[in-house]
mmCIF file of C-alpha atoms in Angstrom:
data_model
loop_
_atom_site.group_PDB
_atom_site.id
_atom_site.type_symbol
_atom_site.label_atom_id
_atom_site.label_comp_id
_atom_site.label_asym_id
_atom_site.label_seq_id
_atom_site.Cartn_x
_atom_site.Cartn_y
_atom_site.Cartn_z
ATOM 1 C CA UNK A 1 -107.432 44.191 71.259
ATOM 2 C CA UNK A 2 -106.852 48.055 71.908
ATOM 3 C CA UNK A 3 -109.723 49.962 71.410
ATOM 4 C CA UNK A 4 -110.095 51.238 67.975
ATOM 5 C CA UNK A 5 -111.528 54.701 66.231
ATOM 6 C CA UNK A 6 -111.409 53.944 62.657
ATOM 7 C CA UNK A 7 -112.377 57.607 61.783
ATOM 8 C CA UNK A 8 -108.899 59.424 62.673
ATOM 9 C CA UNK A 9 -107.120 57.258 60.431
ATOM 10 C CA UNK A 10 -109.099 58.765 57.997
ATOM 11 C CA UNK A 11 -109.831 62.574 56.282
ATOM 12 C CA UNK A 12 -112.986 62.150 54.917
ATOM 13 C CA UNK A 13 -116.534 60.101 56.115
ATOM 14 C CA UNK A 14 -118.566 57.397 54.749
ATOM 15 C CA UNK A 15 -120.337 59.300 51.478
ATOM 16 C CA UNK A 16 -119.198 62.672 52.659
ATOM 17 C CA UNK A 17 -115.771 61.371 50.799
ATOM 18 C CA UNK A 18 -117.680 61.879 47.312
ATOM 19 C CA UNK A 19 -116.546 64.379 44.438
ATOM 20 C CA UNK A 20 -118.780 66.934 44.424
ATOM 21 C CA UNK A 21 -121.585 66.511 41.642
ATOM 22 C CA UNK A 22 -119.820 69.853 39.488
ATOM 23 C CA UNK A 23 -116.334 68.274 39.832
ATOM 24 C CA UNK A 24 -117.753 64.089 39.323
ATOM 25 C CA UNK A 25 -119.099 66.149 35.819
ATOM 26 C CA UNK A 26 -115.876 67.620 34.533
ATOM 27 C CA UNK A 27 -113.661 64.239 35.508
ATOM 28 C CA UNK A 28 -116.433 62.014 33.366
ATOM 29 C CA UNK A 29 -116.542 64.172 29.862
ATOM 30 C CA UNK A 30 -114.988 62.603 27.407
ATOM 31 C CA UNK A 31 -114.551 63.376 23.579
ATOM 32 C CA UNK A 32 -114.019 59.515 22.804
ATOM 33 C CA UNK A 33 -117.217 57.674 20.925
ATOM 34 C CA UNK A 34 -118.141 54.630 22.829
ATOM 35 C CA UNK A 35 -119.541 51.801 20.813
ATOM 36 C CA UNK A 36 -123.228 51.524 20.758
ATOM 37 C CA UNK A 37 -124.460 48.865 23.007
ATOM 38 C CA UNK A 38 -128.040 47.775 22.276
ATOM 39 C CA UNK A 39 -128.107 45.565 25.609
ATOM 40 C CA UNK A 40 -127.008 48.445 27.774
ATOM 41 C CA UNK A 41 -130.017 49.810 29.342
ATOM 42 C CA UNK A 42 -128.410 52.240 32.332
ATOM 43 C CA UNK A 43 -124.696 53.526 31.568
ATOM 44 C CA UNK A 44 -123.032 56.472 30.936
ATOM 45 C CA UNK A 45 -125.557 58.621 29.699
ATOM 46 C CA UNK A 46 -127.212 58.718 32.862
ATOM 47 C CA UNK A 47 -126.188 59.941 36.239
ATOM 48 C CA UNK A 48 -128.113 56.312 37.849
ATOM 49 C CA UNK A 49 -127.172 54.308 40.774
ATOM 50 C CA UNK A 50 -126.101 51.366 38.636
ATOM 51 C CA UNK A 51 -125.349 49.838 35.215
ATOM 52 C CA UNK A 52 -128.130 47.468 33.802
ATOM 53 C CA UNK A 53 -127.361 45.545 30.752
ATOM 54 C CA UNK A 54 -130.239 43.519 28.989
ATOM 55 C CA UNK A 55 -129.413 39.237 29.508
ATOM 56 C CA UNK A 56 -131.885 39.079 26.819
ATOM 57 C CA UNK A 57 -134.145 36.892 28.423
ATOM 58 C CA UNK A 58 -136.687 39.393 29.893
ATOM 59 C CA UNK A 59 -134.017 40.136 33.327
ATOM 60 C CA UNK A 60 -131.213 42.161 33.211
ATOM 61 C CA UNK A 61 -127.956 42.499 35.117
ATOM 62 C CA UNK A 62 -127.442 45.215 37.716
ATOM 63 C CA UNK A 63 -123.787 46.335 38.640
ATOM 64 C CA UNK A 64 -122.541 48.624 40.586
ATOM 65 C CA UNK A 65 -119.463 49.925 42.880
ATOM 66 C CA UNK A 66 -118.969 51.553 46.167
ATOM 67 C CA UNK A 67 -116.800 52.507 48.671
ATOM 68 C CA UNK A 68 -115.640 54.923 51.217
ATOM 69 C CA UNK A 69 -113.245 55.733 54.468
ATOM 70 C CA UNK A 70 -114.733 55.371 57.800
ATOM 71 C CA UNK A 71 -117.551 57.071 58.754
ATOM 72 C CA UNK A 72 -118.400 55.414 62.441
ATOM 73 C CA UNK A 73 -115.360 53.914 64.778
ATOM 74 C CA UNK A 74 -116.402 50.780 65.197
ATOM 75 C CA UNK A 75 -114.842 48.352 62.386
ATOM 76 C CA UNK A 76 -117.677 46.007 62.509
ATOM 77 C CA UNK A 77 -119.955 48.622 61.832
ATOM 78 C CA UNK A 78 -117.732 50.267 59.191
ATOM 79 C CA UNK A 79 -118.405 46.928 57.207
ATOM 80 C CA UNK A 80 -122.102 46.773 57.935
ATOM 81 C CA UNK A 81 -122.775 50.382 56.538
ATOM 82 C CA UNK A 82 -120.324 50.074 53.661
ATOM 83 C CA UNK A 83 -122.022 47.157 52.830
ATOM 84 C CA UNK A 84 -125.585 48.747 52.927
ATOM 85 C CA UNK A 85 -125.028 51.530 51.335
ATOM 86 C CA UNK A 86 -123.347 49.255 48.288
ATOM 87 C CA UNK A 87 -126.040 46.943 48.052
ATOM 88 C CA UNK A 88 -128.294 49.846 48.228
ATOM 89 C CA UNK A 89 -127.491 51.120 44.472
ATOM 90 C CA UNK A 90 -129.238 47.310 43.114
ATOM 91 C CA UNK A 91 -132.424 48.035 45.159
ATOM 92 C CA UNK A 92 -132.173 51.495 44.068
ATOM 93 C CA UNK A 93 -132.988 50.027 40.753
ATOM 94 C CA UNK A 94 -135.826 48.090 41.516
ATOM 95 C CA UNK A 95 -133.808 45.111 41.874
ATOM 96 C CA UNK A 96 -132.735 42.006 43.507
ATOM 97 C CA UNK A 97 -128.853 41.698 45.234
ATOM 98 C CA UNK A 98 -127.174 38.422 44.047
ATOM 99 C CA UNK A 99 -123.401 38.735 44.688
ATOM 100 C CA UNK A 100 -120.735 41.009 46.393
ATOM 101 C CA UNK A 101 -117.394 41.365 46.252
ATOM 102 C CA UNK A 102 -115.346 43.405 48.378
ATOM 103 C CA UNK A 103 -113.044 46.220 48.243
ATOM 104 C CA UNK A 104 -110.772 47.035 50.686
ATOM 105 C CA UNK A 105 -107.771 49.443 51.131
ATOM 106 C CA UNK A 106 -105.666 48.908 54.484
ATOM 107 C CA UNK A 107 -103.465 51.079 56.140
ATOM 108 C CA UNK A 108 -100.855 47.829 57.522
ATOM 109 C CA UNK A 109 -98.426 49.815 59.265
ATOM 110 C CA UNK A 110 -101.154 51.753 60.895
ATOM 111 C CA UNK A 111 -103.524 49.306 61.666
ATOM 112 C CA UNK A 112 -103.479 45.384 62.316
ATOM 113 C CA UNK A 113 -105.231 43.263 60.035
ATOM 114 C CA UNK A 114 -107.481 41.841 62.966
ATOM 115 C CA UNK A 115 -109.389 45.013 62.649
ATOM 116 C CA UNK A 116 -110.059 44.671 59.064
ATOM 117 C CA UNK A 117 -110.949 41.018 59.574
ATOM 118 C CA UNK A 118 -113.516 42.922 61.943
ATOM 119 C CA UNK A 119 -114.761 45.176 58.917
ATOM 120 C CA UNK A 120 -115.004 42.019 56.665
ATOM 121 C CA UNK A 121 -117.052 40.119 59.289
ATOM 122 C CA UNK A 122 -119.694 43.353 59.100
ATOM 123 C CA UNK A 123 -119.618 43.328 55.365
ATOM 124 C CA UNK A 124 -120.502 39.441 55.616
ATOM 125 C CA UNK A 125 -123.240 40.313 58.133
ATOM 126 C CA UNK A 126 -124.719 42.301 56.211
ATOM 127 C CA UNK A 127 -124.569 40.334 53.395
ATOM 128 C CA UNK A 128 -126.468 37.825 54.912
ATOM 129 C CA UNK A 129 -129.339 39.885 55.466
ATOM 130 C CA UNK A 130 -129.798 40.534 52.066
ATOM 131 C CA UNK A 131 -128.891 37.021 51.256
ATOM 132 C CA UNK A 132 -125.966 36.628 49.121
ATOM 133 C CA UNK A 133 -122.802 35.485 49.303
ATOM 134 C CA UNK A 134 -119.650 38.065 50.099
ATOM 135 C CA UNK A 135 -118.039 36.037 47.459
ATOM 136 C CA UNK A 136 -114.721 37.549 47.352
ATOM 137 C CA UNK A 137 -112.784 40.811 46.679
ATOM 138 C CA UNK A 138 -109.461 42.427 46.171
ATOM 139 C CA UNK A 139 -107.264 44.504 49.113
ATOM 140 C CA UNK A 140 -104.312 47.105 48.742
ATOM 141 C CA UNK A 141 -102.545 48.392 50.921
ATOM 142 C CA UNK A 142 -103.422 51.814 51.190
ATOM 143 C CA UNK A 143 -102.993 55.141 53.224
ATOM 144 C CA UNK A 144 -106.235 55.212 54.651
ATOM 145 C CA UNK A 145 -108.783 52.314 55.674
ATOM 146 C CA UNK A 146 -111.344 52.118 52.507
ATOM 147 C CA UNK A 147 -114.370 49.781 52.319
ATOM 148 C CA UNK A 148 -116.991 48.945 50.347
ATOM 149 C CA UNK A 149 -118.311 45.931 47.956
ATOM 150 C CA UNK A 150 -118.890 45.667 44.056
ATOM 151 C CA UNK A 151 -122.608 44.310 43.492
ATOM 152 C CA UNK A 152 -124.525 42.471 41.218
ATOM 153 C CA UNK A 153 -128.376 41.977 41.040
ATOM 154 C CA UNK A 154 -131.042 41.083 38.829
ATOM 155 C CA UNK A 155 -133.944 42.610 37.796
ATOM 156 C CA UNK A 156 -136.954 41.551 35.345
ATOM 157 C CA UNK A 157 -136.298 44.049 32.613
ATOM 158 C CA UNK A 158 -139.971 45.638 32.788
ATOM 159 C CA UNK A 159 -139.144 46.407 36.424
ATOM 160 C CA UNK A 160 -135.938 48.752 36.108
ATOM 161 C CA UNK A 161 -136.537 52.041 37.675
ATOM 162 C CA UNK A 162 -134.476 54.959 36.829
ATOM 163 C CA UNK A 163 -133.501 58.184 38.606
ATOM 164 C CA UNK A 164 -134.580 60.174 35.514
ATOM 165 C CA UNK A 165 -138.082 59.344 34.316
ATOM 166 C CA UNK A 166 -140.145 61.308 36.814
ATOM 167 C CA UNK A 167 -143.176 62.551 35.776
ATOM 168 C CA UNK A 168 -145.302 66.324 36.358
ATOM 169 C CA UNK A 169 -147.578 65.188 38.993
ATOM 170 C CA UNK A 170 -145.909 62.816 40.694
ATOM 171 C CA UNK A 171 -145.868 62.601 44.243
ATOM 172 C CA UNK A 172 -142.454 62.270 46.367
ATOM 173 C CA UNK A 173 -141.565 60.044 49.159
ATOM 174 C CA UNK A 174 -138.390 59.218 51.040
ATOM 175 C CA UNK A 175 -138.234 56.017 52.988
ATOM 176 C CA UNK A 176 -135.265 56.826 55.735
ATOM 177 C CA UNK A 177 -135.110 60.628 57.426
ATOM 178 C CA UNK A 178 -132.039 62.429 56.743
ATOM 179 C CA UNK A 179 -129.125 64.290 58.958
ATOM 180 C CA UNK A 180 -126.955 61.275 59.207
ATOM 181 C CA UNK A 181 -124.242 63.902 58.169
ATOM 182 C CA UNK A 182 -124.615 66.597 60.736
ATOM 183 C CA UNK A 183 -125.180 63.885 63.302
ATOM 184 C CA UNK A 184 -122.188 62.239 62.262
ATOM 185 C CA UNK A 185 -119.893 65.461 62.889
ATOM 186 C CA UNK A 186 -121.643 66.623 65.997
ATOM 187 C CA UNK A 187 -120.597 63.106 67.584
ATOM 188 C CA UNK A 188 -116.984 63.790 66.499
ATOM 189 C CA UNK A 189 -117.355 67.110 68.323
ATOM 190 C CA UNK A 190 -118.502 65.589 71.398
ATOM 191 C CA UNK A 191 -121.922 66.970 71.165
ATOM 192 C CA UNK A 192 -124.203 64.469 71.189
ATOM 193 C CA UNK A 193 -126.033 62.493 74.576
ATOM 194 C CA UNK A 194 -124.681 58.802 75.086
ATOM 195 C CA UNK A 195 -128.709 57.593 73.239
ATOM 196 C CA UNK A 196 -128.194 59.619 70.617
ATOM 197 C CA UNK A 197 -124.936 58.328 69.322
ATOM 198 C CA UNK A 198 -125.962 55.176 67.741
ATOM 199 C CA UNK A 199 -129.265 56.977 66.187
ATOM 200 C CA UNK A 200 -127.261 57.357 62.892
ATOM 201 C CA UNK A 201 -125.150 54.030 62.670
ATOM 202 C CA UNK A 202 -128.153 52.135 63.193
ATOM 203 C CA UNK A 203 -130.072 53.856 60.640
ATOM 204 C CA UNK A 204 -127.146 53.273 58.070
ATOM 205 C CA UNK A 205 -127.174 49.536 59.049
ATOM 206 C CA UNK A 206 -130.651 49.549 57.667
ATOM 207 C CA UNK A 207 -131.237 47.488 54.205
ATOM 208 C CA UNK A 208 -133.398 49.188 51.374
ATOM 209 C CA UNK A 209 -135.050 45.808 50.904
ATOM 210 C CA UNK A 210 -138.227 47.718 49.663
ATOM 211 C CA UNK A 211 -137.072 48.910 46.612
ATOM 212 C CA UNK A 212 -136.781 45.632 45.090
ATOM 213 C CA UNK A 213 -140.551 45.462 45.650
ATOM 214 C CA UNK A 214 -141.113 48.909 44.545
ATOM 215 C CA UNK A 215 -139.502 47.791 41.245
ATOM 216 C CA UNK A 216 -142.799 45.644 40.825
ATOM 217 C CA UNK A 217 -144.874 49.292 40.618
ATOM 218 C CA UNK A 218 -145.913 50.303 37.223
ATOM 219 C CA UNK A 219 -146.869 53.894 39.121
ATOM 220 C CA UNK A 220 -142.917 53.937 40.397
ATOM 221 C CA UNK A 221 -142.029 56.039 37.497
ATOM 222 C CA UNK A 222 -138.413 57.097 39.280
ATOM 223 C CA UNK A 223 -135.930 55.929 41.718
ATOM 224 C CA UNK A 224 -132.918 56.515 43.631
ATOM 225 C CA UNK A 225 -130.987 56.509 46.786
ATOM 226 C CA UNK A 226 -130.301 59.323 48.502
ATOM 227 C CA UNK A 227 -125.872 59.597 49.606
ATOM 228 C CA UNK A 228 -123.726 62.120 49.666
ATOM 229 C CA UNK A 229 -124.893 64.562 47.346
ATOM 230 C CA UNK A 230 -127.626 65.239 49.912
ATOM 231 C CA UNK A 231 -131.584 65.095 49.601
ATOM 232 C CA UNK A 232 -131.329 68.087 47.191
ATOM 233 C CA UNK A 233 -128.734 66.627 45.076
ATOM 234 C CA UNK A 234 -130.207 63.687 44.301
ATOM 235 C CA UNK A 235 -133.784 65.503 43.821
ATOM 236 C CA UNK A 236 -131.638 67.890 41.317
ATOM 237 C CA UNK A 237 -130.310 64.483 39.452
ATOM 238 C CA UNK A 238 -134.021 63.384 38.910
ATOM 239 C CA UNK A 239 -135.339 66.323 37.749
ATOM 240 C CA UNK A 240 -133.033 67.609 35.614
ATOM 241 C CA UNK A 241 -132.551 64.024 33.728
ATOM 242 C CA UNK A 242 -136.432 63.749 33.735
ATOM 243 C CA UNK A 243 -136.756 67.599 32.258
ATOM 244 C CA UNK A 244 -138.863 69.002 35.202
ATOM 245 C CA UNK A 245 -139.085 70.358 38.400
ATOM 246 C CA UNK A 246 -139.784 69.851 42.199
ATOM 247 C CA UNK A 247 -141.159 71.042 45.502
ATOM 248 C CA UNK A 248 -140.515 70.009 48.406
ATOM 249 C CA UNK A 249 -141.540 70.782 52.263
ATOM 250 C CA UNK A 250 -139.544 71.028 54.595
ATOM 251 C CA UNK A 251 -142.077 70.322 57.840
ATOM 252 C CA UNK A 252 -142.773 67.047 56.028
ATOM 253 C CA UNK A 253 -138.972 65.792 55.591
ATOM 254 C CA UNK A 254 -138.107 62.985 58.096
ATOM 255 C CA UNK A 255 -135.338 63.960 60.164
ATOM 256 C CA UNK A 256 -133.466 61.722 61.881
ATOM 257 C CA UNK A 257 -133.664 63.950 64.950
ATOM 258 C CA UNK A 258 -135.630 67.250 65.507
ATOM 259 C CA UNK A 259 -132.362 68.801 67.228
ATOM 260 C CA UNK A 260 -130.561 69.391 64.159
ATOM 261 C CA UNK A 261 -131.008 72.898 64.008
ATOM 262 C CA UNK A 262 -129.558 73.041 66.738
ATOM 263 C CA UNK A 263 -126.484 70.937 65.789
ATOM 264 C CA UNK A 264 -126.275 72.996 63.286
ATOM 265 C CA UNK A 265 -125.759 76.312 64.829
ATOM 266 C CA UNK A 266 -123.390 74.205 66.850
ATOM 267 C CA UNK A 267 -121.145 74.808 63.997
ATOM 268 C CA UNK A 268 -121.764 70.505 63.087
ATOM 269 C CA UNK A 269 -121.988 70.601 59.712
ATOM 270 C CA UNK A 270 -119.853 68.559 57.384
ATOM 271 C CA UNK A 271 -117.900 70.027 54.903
ATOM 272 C CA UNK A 272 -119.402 67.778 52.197
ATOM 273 C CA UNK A 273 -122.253 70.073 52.560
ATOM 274 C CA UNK A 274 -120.216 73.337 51.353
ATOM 275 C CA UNK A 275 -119.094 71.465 48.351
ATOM 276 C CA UNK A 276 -122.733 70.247 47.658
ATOM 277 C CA UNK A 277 -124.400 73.496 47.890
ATOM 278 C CA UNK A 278 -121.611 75.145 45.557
ATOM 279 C CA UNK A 279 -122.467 72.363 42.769
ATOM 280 C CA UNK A 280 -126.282 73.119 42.752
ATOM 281 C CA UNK A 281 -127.426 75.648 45.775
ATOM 282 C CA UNK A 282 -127.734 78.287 42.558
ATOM 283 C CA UNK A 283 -130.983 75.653 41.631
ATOM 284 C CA UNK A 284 -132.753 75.806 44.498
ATOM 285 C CA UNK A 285 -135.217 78.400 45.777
ATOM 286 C CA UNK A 286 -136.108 78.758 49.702
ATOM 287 C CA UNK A 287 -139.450 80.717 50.365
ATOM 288 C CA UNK A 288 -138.957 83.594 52.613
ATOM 289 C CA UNK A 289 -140.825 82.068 55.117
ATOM 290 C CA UNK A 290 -138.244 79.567 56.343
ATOM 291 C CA UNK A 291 -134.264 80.102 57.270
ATOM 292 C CA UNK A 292 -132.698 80.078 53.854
ATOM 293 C CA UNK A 293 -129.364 78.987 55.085
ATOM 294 C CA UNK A 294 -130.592 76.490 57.815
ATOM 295 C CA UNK A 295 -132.507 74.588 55.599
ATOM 296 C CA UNK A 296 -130.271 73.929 52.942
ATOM 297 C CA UNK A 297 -127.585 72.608 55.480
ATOM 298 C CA UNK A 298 -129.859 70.238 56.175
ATOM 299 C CA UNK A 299 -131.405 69.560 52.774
ATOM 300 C CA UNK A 300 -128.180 69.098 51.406
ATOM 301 C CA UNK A 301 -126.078 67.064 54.059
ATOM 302 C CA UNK A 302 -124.399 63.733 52.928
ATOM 303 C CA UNK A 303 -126.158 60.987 53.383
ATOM 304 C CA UNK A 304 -124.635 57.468 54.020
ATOM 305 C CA UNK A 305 -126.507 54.748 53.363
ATOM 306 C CA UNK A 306 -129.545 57.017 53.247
ATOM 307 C CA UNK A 307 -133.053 56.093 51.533
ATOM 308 C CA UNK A 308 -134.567 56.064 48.300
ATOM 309 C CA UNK A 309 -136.282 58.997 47.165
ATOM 310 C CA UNK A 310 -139.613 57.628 45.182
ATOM 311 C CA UNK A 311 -141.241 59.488 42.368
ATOM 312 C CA UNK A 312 -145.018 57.958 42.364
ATOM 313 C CA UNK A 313 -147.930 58.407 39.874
ATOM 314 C CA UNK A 314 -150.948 59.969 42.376
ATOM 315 C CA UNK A 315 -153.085 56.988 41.365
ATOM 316 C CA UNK A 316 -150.383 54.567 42.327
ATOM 317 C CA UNK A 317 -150.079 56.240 45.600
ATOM 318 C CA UNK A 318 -152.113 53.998 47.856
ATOM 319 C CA UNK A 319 -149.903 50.793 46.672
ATOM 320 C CA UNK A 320 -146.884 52.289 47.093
ATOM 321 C CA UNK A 321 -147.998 53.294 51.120
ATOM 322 C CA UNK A 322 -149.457 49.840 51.326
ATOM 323 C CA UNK A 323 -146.101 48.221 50.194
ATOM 324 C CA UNK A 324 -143.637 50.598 52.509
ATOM 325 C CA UNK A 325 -146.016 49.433 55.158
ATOM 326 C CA UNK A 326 -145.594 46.002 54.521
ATOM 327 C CA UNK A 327 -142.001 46.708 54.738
ATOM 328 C CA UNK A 328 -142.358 48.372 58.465
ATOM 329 C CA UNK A 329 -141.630 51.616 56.523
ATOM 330 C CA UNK A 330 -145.361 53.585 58.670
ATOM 331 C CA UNK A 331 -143.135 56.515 59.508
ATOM 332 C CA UNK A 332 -142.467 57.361 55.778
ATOM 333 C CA UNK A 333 -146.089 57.218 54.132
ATOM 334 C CA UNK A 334 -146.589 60.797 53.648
ATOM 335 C CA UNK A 335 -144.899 62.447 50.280
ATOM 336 C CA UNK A 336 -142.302 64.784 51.330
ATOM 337 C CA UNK A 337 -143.110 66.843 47.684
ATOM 338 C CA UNK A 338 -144.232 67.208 44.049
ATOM 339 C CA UNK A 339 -142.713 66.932 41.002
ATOM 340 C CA UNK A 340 -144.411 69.522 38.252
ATOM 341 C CA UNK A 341 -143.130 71.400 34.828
ATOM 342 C CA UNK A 342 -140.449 72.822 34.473
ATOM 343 C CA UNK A 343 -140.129 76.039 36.564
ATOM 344 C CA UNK A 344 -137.664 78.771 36.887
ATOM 345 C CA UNK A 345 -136.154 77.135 40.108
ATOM 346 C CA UNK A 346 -135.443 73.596 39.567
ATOM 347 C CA UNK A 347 -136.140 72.863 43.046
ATOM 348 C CA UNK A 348 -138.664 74.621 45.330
ATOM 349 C CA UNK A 349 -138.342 74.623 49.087
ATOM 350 C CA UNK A 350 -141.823 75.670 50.894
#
C-alpha cells in the first residue's frame, strides 16, 4: 500500500480541532429547563470530562465522547491516540474503562478503506491495553478522516473526582509534560531531528491508567485531563468551577522537550493556541520576570491525549507520589503549583 500522511487530508489536528472554550460557551446556552435528574451526578452544569449518572448501587456510570482529524500520519497511530485520549476522559474521573465504541468519518473517494481498517486496528490496540472490548461503532462518509471512540466506565460513587472541587491549599501535579502541540507543527514544518519525531506520538499513545487509582484518594479533591484547551485552560476550568485561584511555575512544568522555545520562535506554534489565549489569556498574569508571550504559547498549547492535572490536599501528598510511582509516573512527583483564594488573576504564572 502507498505510503500514507493522514494529516493533509485534514485542516485541523488531533485536539487542536476543538471550539475554543469562549465559542464551546455560547453554542451550549440554552433557555430550555431540563428535567431534574437526581441520579445525574456530572452533566451539564459542569464543564467535566464526562457524564456520571448514579446506578444506585454505590457505582456509577461514566460516559463520554471523543473525536478528532488526524493529528500524526501514520493511521495506526491515528487510532492508538484517538483512542487514548477517549478513554482518557473515564480515568479522568477516577474511573474504570469498560466499553468503546467507535466513531469514524471516512473520506472514500479520497482514501481506501484499508487505511481506515489500519486506524481501527490502533483503536483495538489500544483498547486492549486498557482492557475492554472495541465493541462496535458507527462510520459516515465524510470530508475529512475523523476518529475517535464513545466510552463507558464505572466508578464506585465515593470515588468520582471532578474538575471543579479544588480546594485553597492544594497542591498541583501533572502526570505527562506538555508541548505535544508545538512539537506537532514543528514536525509538519520539517523542523524537527529524525529522534525527535516520535517524542510526541509516543507520549499520546500513553494510557492514564493512574487516574483510576487516584480515584481511590480521599486527598484527590480535583481532576482532569489536560487537551486542547492547553495546561492553562484546563487550570482556568478548575478554578473557576471550584471558586479560587492558582499558581503555577513555569521551571517546574514538564516539557516534553527543553527546545521548545526554540520551536517556538521558529514560528511552530499551532493556531489552536491563538484561539485559546483569546478565550482566557485576559485571566492569566505572567510575572515580569519571565517572557510573557513565550510562556503562554507554551502554557496554553493543545494538548492531545495529554495528562491529568491533580489537585491534592498537602497531607495527601505523599500517597499521591507513592501511587504515580507505582504507576512508573517518577518524572512527575513534584507539584507544578498551588491552588489558593481567590485572587485578582485567576491564574498566576511565577
Amino acid at each position: 500500500m502507498q505510503e500514507i500522511k493522514l494529516t493533509q487530508y485534514s485542516h485541523g489536528a488531533g485536539c487542536g480541532c476543538k471550539i475554543a472554550p469562549n465559542v464551546l460557551d455560547e453554542i451550549l446556552k440554552s433557555h430550555t429547563a431540563m428535567p431534574d435528574n437526581d441520579r445525574l451526578i456530572v452533566g451539564n452544569h459542569s464543564k467535566d470530562d464526562a457524564a456520571v449518572y448514579d446506578l444506585g448501587n454505590g457505582t456509577a456510570l461514566i460516559s463520554t465522547t471523543d473525536f478528532f482529524m488526524p493529528i500524526v500520519d501514520d493511521p495506526y497511530n491515528f487510532g492508538r491516540i484517538a483512542s487514548a485520549n477517549a478513554i482518557s476522559d473515564v480515568y479522568a474521573m477516577g474511573g474504570k474503562p469498560i466499553l468503546a465504541i467507535a466513531i469514524l468519518g471516512w473520506p472514500i473517494n479520497k482514501l481506501s478503506p484499508e487505511v481506515a481498517r489500519l486506524v481501527i486496528e490502533g483503536s483495538r490496540s489500544i483498547c486492549m491495553e486498557a482492557g475492554i472490548a472495541l465493541a462496535g461503532g458507527h462510520s459516515i462518509d465524510a470530508p475529512e478522516p475523523i476518529f475517535g471512540l464513545a466510552v463507558n466506565g464505572l466508578v464506585n460513587v465515593d470515588h468520582v473526582k471532578q474538575n471543579n472541587q479544588a480546594r485553597s491549599g492544594d497542591l498541583l501535579f501533572l502526570t505527562k509534560p506538555i508541548g505535544v502541540g508545538i512539537l506537532t507543527t514543528a514536525e509538519k514544518k520539517g523542523l524537527l531531528n529524525d529522534d525527535m519525531k516520535a517524542l510526541a506520538a509516543n507520549q499520546m499513545m500513553v494510557l492514564n491508567r493512574v487516574g483510576e487509582a487516584m480515584g481511590k484518594i480521599v486527598g484527590v479533591h480535583a481532576m482532569t485531563d489536560v487537551t486542547g484547551f492547553g495546561l492553562l485552560g484546563h487550570l482556568t476550568e478548575m478554578c473557576e468551577g471550584s471558586g479560587v485561584s492558582a499558581e503555577v511555575h513555569l521551571d517546574r512544568v514538564p516539557l516534553i522537550t527543553p527546545i521548545l522555545q526554540a520551536l517556538i520562535k521558529q514560528n511552530a506554534v499551532p493556531g489552536g493556541t491563538g484561539r485559546n489565549l483569546n478565550a482566557y489569556g485576559h485571566k492569566i498574569k505572567v510575572s515580569e520576570l519571565l517572557d510573557e508571550a513565550t510562556t503562554l504559547q507554551i502554557l496554553a498549547d493543545p494538548q492531545t491525549s495529554g495528562g491529568l492535572l491533580i489537585a491534592v490536599a498537602p497531607n495527601t501528598v505523599d500517597e499521591v507520589i507513592q501511587v504515580m510511582k507505582d504507576f512508573g509516573l517518577t518524572d512527575f512527583i513534584e507539584p507544578i503549583g498551588t491552588i489558593c483564594d481567590s485572587a485578582v488573576a485567576l491564574i498566576t504564572v511565577h
